[in-house]
Short mmCIF file of C-alpha atoms in Angstrom, two decimals:
data_model
loop_
_atom_site.label_atom_id
_atom_site.label_comp_id
_atom_site.label_asym_id
_atom_site.label_seq_id
_atom_site.Cartn_x
_atom_site.Cartn_y
_atom_site.Cartn_z
CA MET A 363 170.35 225.29 69.60
CA THR A 364 170.36 223.14 66.55
CA GLY A 365 171.81 223.49 63.12
CA PRO A 366 172.88 221.62 60.02
CA GLU A 367 175.84 219.27 60.08
CA LEU A 368 178.96 221.34 59.55
CA LEU A 369 181.23 218.42 58.73
CA PRO A 370 180.96 215.80 56.02
CA ALA A 371 178.64 212.94 56.88
CA PRO A 372 180.45 210.50 59.23
CA PRO A 373 181.31 206.99 58.06
CA ARG A 374 178.98 204.32 59.38
CA PRO A 375 180.29 202.48 62.48
CA GLY A 376 182.09 199.29 61.55
CA VAL A 377 182.54 200.25 57.90
CA SER A 378 186.14 200.71 56.82
CA THR A 379 186.72 203.37 54.16
CA ASN A 380 189.82 205.13 52.91
CA THR A 381 188.27 207.96 50.98
CA ARG A 382 189.67 211.45 51.21
CA GLY A 383 186.38 212.77 52.61
CA ASP A 384 186.40 210.25 55.45
CA ASP A 385 190.00 211.11 56.32
CA LEU A 386 189.15 214.79 56.33
CA TYR A 387 186.17 214.14 58.58
CA ARG A 388 188.26 212.14 61.05
CA ASN A 389 190.98 214.77 61.14
CA ARG A 390 188.48 217.54 61.83
CA LEU A 391 186.70 215.52 64.46
CA GLY A 392 190.02 214.60 66.07
CA ARG A 393 191.01 218.26 66.32
CA LEU A 394 187.63 219.09 67.79
CA PHE A 395 187.93 216.39 70.45
CA ALA A 396 191.51 217.41 71.30
CA THR A 397 190.69 221.08 71.75
CA VAL A 398 187.20 221.09 73.29
CA PRO A 399 188.46 220.57 76.89
CA PHE A 400 190.42 223.81 76.64
CA ALA A 401 187.54 225.71 75.04
CA SER A 402 185.05 224.41 77.63
CA ALA A 403 187.38 225.58 80.39
CA CYS A 404 187.29 229.20 79.21
CA PRO A 405 183.81 230.28 80.36
CA GLN A 406 184.11 228.40 83.65
CA LEU A 407 187.50 229.95 84.33
CA GLY A 408 186.03 233.39 83.74
CA TYR A 409 183.12 232.69 86.11
CA ALA A 410 185.42 231.24 88.76
CA ILE A 411 187.88 234.10 88.75
CA VAL A 412 185.10 236.69 89.00
CA GLY A 413 183.58 234.78 91.91
CA TYR A 414 186.90 234.57 93.75
CA PHE A 415 188.17 238.10 93.16
CA SER A 416 184.81 239.85 93.60
CA ALA A 417 184.51 238.48 97.15
CA LEU A 418 187.91 239.98 97.97
CA GLN A 419 187.08 243.28 96.27
CA ILE A 420 183.70 243.69 97.96
CA GLN A 421 185.27 242.90 101.32
CA THR A 422 187.76 245.71 100.75
CA MET A 423 185.14 248.17 99.50
CA ASP A 424 182.44 247.56 102.15
CA SER A 425 183.46 245.08 104.81
CA ALA A 426 180.44 245.74 107.02
CA HIS A 427 177.93 244.79 104.30
CA LYS A 428 180.02 242.37 102.27
CA VAL A 429 177.56 239.46 102.50
CA GLU A 430 174.61 241.48 101.22
CA LYS A 431 176.66 243.14 98.45
CA LEU A 432 178.11 239.82 97.28
CA ALA A 433 174.60 238.33 97.25
CA LEU A 434 173.42 241.23 95.10
CA LEU A 435 176.25 240.64 92.63
CA HIS A 436 175.47 236.92 92.38
CA VAL A 437 171.74 237.53 91.85
CA VAL A 438 172.22 240.14 89.12
CA VAL A 439 174.87 238.10 87.34
CA ALA A 440 172.74 234.94 87.48
CA ALA A 441 169.66 236.75 86.17
CA SER A 442 171.57 238.30 83.27
CA SER A 443 173.12 234.95 82.37
CA MET A 444 169.76 233.17 82.53
CA VAL A 445 168.37 235.53 79.89
CA ALA A 446 171.54 235.98 77.82
CA GLN A 447 172.39 232.37 76.99
CA PRO A 448 169.06 231.20 75.52
CA LEU A 449 168.62 234.51 73.66
CA ILE A 450 172.09 234.30 72.19
CA GLY A 451 171.40 230.66 71.33
CA VAL A 452 168.34 231.62 69.30
CA LEU A 453 170.26 234.38 67.53
CA SER A 454 173.17 232.03 66.86
CA ASP A 455 170.84 229.52 65.21
CA ARG A 456 169.76 232.26 62.81
CA THR A 457 173.20 233.75 62.15
CA ARG A 458 174.49 233.48 58.59
CA SER A 459 178.10 234.43 57.88
CA ARG A 460 181.26 233.32 56.13
CA LEU A 461 182.45 231.99 59.50
CA GLY A 462 179.25 230.01 60.10
CA ALA A 463 176.64 230.33 62.82
CA ARG A 464 178.69 229.76 65.97
CA ALA A 465 182.13 231.30 65.43
CA PRO A 466 181.05 234.98 65.23
CA TRP A 467 179.22 234.75 68.55
CA MET A 468 182.06 232.84 70.17
CA LEU A 469 184.62 235.44 69.09
CA VAL A 470 182.50 238.44 70.08
CA GLY A 471 181.49 236.71 73.30
CA THR A 472 184.99 235.88 74.46
CA LEU A 473 186.20 239.41 73.61
CA THR A 474 183.29 240.92 75.57
CA GLY A 475 183.90 238.61 78.51
CA CYS A 476 187.58 239.44 78.61
CA ILE A 477 186.86 243.18 78.48
CA GLY A 478 184.56 242.65 81.46
CA LEU A 479 187.35 240.86 83.36
CA VAL A 480 189.84 243.64 82.74
CA ALA A 481 187.24 246.25 83.72
CA ALA A 482 186.53 244.35 86.94
CA GLY A 483 190.21 244.62 87.81
CA PHE A 484 190.01 248.42 87.59
CA SER A 485 186.75 248.72 89.53
CA THR A 486 186.84 251.18 92.43
CA SER A 487 183.22 250.81 93.55
CA ILE A 488 180.69 248.04 93.94
CA ALA A 489 178.58 249.53 91.13
CA MET A 490 181.54 249.40 88.75
CA LEU A 491 182.36 245.86 89.82
CA LEU A 492 178.76 244.75 89.37
CA THR A 493 178.61 246.22 85.87
CA ALA A 494 181.91 244.60 84.88
CA ALA A 495 180.81 241.23 86.28
CA VAL A 496 177.58 241.34 84.26
CA ILE A 497 179.51 242.22 81.09
CA SER A 498 181.94 239.36 81.63
CA HIS A 499 179.21 236.81 82.32
CA VAL A 500 177.07 237.85 79.36
CA GLY A 501 180.16 237.67 77.16
CA PHE A 502 181.16 234.22 78.34
CA ASN A 503 177.58 233.03 77.92
CA ALA A 504 177.77 234.28 74.33
CA PHE A 505 180.83 232.06 73.95
CA GLY A 506 179.60 229.07 75.94
CA GLY A 507 176.13 228.77 74.41
CA PRO A 508 177.30 228.41 70.78
CA LEU A 509 180.15 226.21 71.99
CA THR A 510 177.57 223.81 73.45
CA ALA A 511 175.72 223.78 70.11
CA ILE A 512 178.80 222.43 68.35
CA GLN A 513 178.02 218.97 69.71
CA PRO A 514 174.69 218.51 67.87
CA ASP A 515 176.08 220.43 64.89
CA ARG A 516 179.21 218.38 64.29
CA VAL A 517 179.52 215.32 66.51
CA PRO A 518 177.78 212.09 65.40
CA PRO A 519 175.46 210.53 68.00
CA HIS A 520 177.71 207.52 68.72
CA ARG A 521 180.61 209.86 69.66
CA ARG A 522 178.74 212.38 71.78
CA GLY A 523 179.35 210.59 75.07
CA ARG A 524 183.09 210.87 74.65
CA TYR A 525 182.80 214.47 73.49
CA SER A 526 180.66 215.40 76.51
CA THR A 527 183.18 213.75 78.81
CA LEU A 528 186.05 215.76 77.39
CA ALA A 529 184.06 218.99 77.57
CA GLY A 530 183.10 218.20 81.18
CA LEU A 531 186.72 217.57 82.12
CA GLY A 532 187.61 221.03 80.85
CA THR A 533 184.85 222.60 82.92
CA ILE A 534 185.90 220.75 86.08
CA GLY A 535 189.56 221.58 85.49
CA ALA A 536 188.76 225.27 85.19
CA GLY A 537 186.75 225.14 88.42
CA LEU A 538 189.86 223.83 90.18
CA LEU A 539 192.25 226.17 88.42
CA GLY A 540 190.26 229.35 89.10
CA PRO A 541 190.72 229.47 92.88
CA ALA A 542 194.38 228.47 92.51
CA ILE A 543 194.99 231.41 90.20
CA GLY A 544 192.91 233.64 92.44
CA ALA A 545 194.95 232.73 95.51
CA SER A 546 198.19 233.41 93.63
CA PHE A 547 197.04 236.92 92.72
CA ALA A 548 194.99 237.79 95.81
CA THR A 549 197.16 240.85 96.44
CA ARG A 550 197.43 241.75 92.71
CA ILE A 551 193.82 241.41 91.63
CA GLY A 552 194.05 243.68 88.58
CA LEU A 553 196.98 241.70 87.21
CA GLY A 554 195.19 238.43 87.92
CA TYR A 555 192.11 239.52 85.99
CA SER A 556 194.21 240.65 83.03
CA LEU A 557 196.27 237.46 82.85
CA VAL A 558 193.16 235.27 82.96
CA ALA A 559 191.53 237.42 80.27
CA ALA A 560 194.58 237.06 78.02
CA LEU A 561 194.65 233.28 78.54
CA ILE A 562 190.94 232.89 77.78
CA LEU A 563 191.17 235.08 74.69
CA LEU A 564 194.15 233.12 73.35
CA ILE A 565 192.51 229.72 73.86
CA SER A 566 189.15 230.81 72.45
CA VAL A 567 190.57 232.34 69.28
CA ALA A 568 192.81 229.30 68.76
CA PHE A 569 189.83 226.95 69.15
CA VAL A 570 187.80 228.82 66.52
CA ALA A 571 190.78 228.93 64.15
CA ILE A 572 191.55 225.21 64.54
CA ASN A 573 187.88 224.18 64.20
CA PRO A 574 186.39 226.47 61.53
CA ASP A 575 182.70 226.50 60.64
CA ARG A 576 181.43 226.21 57.10
CA ASP A 577 180.21 229.28 55.26
CA ASN A 578 176.44 229.20 55.81
CA ARG A 579 175.39 232.45 54.14
CA ARG A 580 173.14 230.58 51.71
CA ALA A 581 171.45 228.44 54.36
CA PRO A 582 167.75 229.22 55.01
CA ARG A 583 166.95 231.22 58.12
CA ARG A 584 163.86 230.63 60.23
CA PRO A 585 162.05 233.81 61.35
CA PHE A 586 162.36 234.81 64.99
CA ASP A 587 159.14 234.62 67.02
CA LEU A 588 159.31 236.28 70.43
CA ALA A 589 156.25 234.43 71.73
CA THR A 590 157.72 231.07 70.77
CA PHE A 591 161.00 232.02 72.43
CA ALA A 592 159.20 233.01 75.64
CA ARG A 593 157.34 229.69 75.72
CA THR A 594 160.62 227.76 75.71
CA PHE A 595 161.18 228.86 79.33
CA TRP A 596 158.25 226.73 80.48
CA ILE A 597 157.90 222.95 80.28
CA SER A 598 154.85 221.40 81.91
CA PRO A 599 155.87 219.09 84.79
CA ARG A 600 152.55 217.28 84.37
CA ARG A 601 153.25 216.40 80.75
CA TYR A 602 156.98 215.81 81.22
CA PRO A 603 157.47 214.47 84.77
CA ASP A 604 160.94 213.04 84.04
CA PHE A 605 162.17 216.46 83.01
CA ALA A 606 160.59 217.99 86.11
CA TRP A 607 162.37 215.58 88.44
CA VAL A 608 165.72 216.16 86.71
CA PHE A 609 165.19 219.91 86.88
CA LEU A 610 164.31 219.76 90.58
CA GLY A 611 167.31 217.57 91.33
CA ARG A 612 169.72 219.84 89.49
CA PHE A 613 168.15 222.93 91.07
CA LEU A 614 168.64 221.59 94.59
CA LEU A 615 172.13 220.27 93.86
CA CYS A 616 173.34 223.50 92.26
CA GLY A 617 171.56 225.63 94.87
CA GLY A 618 173.25 223.83 97.75
CA TYR A 619 176.59 223.90 95.97
CA TYR A 620 176.56 227.63 95.28
CA MET A 621 175.26 228.53 98.74
CA ILE A 622 178.60 227.30 100.05
CA LEU A 623 180.86 228.13 97.12
CA GLY A 624 179.75 231.75 96.82
CA TYR A 625 180.54 232.51 100.45
CA GLN A 626 183.45 230.15 100.93
CA LEU A 627 185.98 232.90 101.53
CA TYR A 628 183.80 234.62 104.13
CA ILE A 629 183.00 231.32 105.86
CA ILE A 630 186.69 230.50 106.15
CA GLU A 631 187.57 233.95 107.47
CA ASP A 632 184.62 234.71 109.75
CA TYR A 633 183.69 231.29 111.12
CA ILE A 634 186.81 229.15 110.83
CA GLY A 635 189.17 231.99 111.69
CA LEU A 636 191.71 231.76 108.86
CA SER A 637 193.17 234.81 107.18
#
């Protein structure tokens, strides 16, 4: 996702200025850097809490087939997320509103994701849980995709390394916090879902309010081409071997990671013998 710069043009590195525009730019960029770790934590916290609680819920609903049912949930959720994020990204690029291109999707996305979390807490069947998990993941992808686009939109190239680091710290922190929260509410799953949803909603709305977009209603909009969108899912490994190697490496790394993470609870219970 790409878009026009939403902040005033940054001062050149090494050039000292005291203009009001430069001060405003620095203040906005400072707020963005200070708050992005918390915003980046929101989608990951939602994913983590669904992954932790759904394993417990499925085990309660169908203990004999828990592995297969949890695998089904992970596959459906992953497939829906794989389609949702790039599609929402394309739509976000073409969104024109008083709140800008990203904020409307971030607000709707986080609200949708939180509704999915609360619904998951009330699920009484695997079908209900699966539906709620898909809703929550699609919602948090609608938040996370436009959030990622803020970097090319607003952050100058020489500051993007620091910005990416701060965003990554938020993601890692949420990955650690999710299981801790899940363990604390393992016997009160509905309450745990609701508290996490409230926390995510509060942080997300605060981030959008503190870091507002510019009104882009008069900006030109490129037409949407479904064929062009479909072609973005394929990059020739022959023409772009570096990309192919990076993709393969990330695929194997993430595949191995999630093979263990997704079934961690069942491995600990069934093979290590802990409760």
